[in-house]
GROMACS .gro file of C-alpha atoms in nm:
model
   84
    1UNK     CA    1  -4.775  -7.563   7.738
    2UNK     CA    2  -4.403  -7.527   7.805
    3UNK     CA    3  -4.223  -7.250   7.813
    4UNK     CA    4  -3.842  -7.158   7.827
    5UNK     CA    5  -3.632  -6.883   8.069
    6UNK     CA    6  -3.324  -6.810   8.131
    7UNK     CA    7  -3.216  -6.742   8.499
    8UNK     CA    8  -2.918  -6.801   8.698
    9UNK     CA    9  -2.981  -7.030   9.056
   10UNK     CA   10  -2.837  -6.822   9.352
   11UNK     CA   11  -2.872  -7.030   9.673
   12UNK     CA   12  -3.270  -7.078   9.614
   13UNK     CA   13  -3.370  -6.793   9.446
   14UNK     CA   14  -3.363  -6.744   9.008
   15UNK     CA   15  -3.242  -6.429   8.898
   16UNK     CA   16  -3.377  -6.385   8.546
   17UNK     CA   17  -3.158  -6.351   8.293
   18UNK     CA   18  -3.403  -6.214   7.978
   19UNK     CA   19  -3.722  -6.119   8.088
   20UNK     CA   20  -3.880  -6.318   8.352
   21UNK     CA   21  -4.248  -6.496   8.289
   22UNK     CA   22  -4.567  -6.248   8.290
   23UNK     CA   23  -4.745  -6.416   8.517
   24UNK     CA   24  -4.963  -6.267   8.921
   25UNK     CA   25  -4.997  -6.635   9.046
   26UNK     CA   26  -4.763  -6.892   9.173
   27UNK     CA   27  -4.700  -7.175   8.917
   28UNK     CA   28  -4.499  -7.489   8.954
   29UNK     CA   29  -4.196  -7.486   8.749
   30UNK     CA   30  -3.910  -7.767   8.659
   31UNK     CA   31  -3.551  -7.637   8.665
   32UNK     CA   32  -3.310  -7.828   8.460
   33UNK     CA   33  -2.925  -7.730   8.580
   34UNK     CA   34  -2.682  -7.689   8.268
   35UNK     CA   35  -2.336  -7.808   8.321
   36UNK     CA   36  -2.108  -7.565   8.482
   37UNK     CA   37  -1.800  -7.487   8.300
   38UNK     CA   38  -1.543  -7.511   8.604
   39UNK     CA   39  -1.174  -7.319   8.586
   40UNK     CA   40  -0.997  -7.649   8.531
   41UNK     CA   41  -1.200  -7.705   8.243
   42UNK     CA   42  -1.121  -7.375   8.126
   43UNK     CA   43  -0.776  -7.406   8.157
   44UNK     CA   44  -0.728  -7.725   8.010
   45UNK     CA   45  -0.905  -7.626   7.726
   46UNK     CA   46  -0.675  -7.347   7.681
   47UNK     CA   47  -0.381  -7.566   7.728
   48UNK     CA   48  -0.513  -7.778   7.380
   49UNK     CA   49  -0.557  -7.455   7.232
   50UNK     CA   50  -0.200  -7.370   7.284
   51UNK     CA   51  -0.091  -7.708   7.192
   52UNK     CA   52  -0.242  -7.666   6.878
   53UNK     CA   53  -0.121  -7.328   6.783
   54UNK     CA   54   0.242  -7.437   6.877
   55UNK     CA   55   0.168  -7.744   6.639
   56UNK     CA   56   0.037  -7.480   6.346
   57UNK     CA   57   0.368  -7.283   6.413
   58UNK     CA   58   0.600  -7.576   6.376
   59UNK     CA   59   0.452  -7.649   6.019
   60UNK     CA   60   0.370  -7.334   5.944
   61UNK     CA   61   0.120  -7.350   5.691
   62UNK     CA   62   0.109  -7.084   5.489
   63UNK     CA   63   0.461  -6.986   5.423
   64UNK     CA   64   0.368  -7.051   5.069
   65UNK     CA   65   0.134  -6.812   4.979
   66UNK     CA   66   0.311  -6.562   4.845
   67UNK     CA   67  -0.009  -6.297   4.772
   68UNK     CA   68  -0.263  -6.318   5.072
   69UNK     CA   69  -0.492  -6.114   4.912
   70UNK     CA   70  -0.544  -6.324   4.576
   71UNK     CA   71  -0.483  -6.637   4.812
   72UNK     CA   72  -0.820  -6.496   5.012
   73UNK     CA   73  -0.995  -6.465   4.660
   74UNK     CA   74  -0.932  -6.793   4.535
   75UNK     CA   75  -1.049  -6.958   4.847
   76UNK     CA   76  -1.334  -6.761   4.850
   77UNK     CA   77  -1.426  -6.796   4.543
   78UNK     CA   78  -1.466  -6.412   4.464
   79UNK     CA   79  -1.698  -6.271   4.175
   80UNK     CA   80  -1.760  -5.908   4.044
   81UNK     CA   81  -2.066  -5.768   4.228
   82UNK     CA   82  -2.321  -5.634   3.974
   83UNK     CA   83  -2.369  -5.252   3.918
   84UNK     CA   84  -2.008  -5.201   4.051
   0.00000   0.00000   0.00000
């Protein structure tokens, strides 16, 4: 049987990150590494995000809605809650 845990690799040790495995005895285990998520990533990701947000603020897209409030109920769709 398989289970999953969470831990963090530091140099050769695991440092749990939810609660570790109840277990007395040693036990082999497999250790799949995730992807790291380096700082260039990060900041190019950030750099789309800008260049999307400056893109949104060139065509500004909702300088025609006039009432934001009934704008937010028609697009969600609001009905009267019962008993109110």
């Amino acid at each position: 049987m398989l289970n999953t845990y969470r831990a963090i690799l530091d140099g050769n040790q695991l440092k749990w990150i939810d609660a570790p495995p109840q277990t007395t005895k040693s036990m082999e285990v497999q250790v799949i590494m995730l992807k790291e998520t380096t700082q260039a990533a990060l900041r190019e990701r950030g750099r789309k995000m800008a260049l999307a947000l400056e893109s949104l603020a060139k065509i500004n897209p909702i300088s025609d809605i006039n009432d934001p409030l009934q704008w937010q109920r028609d697009i969600r769709q609001d009905r009267p809650l019962p008993n109110r």
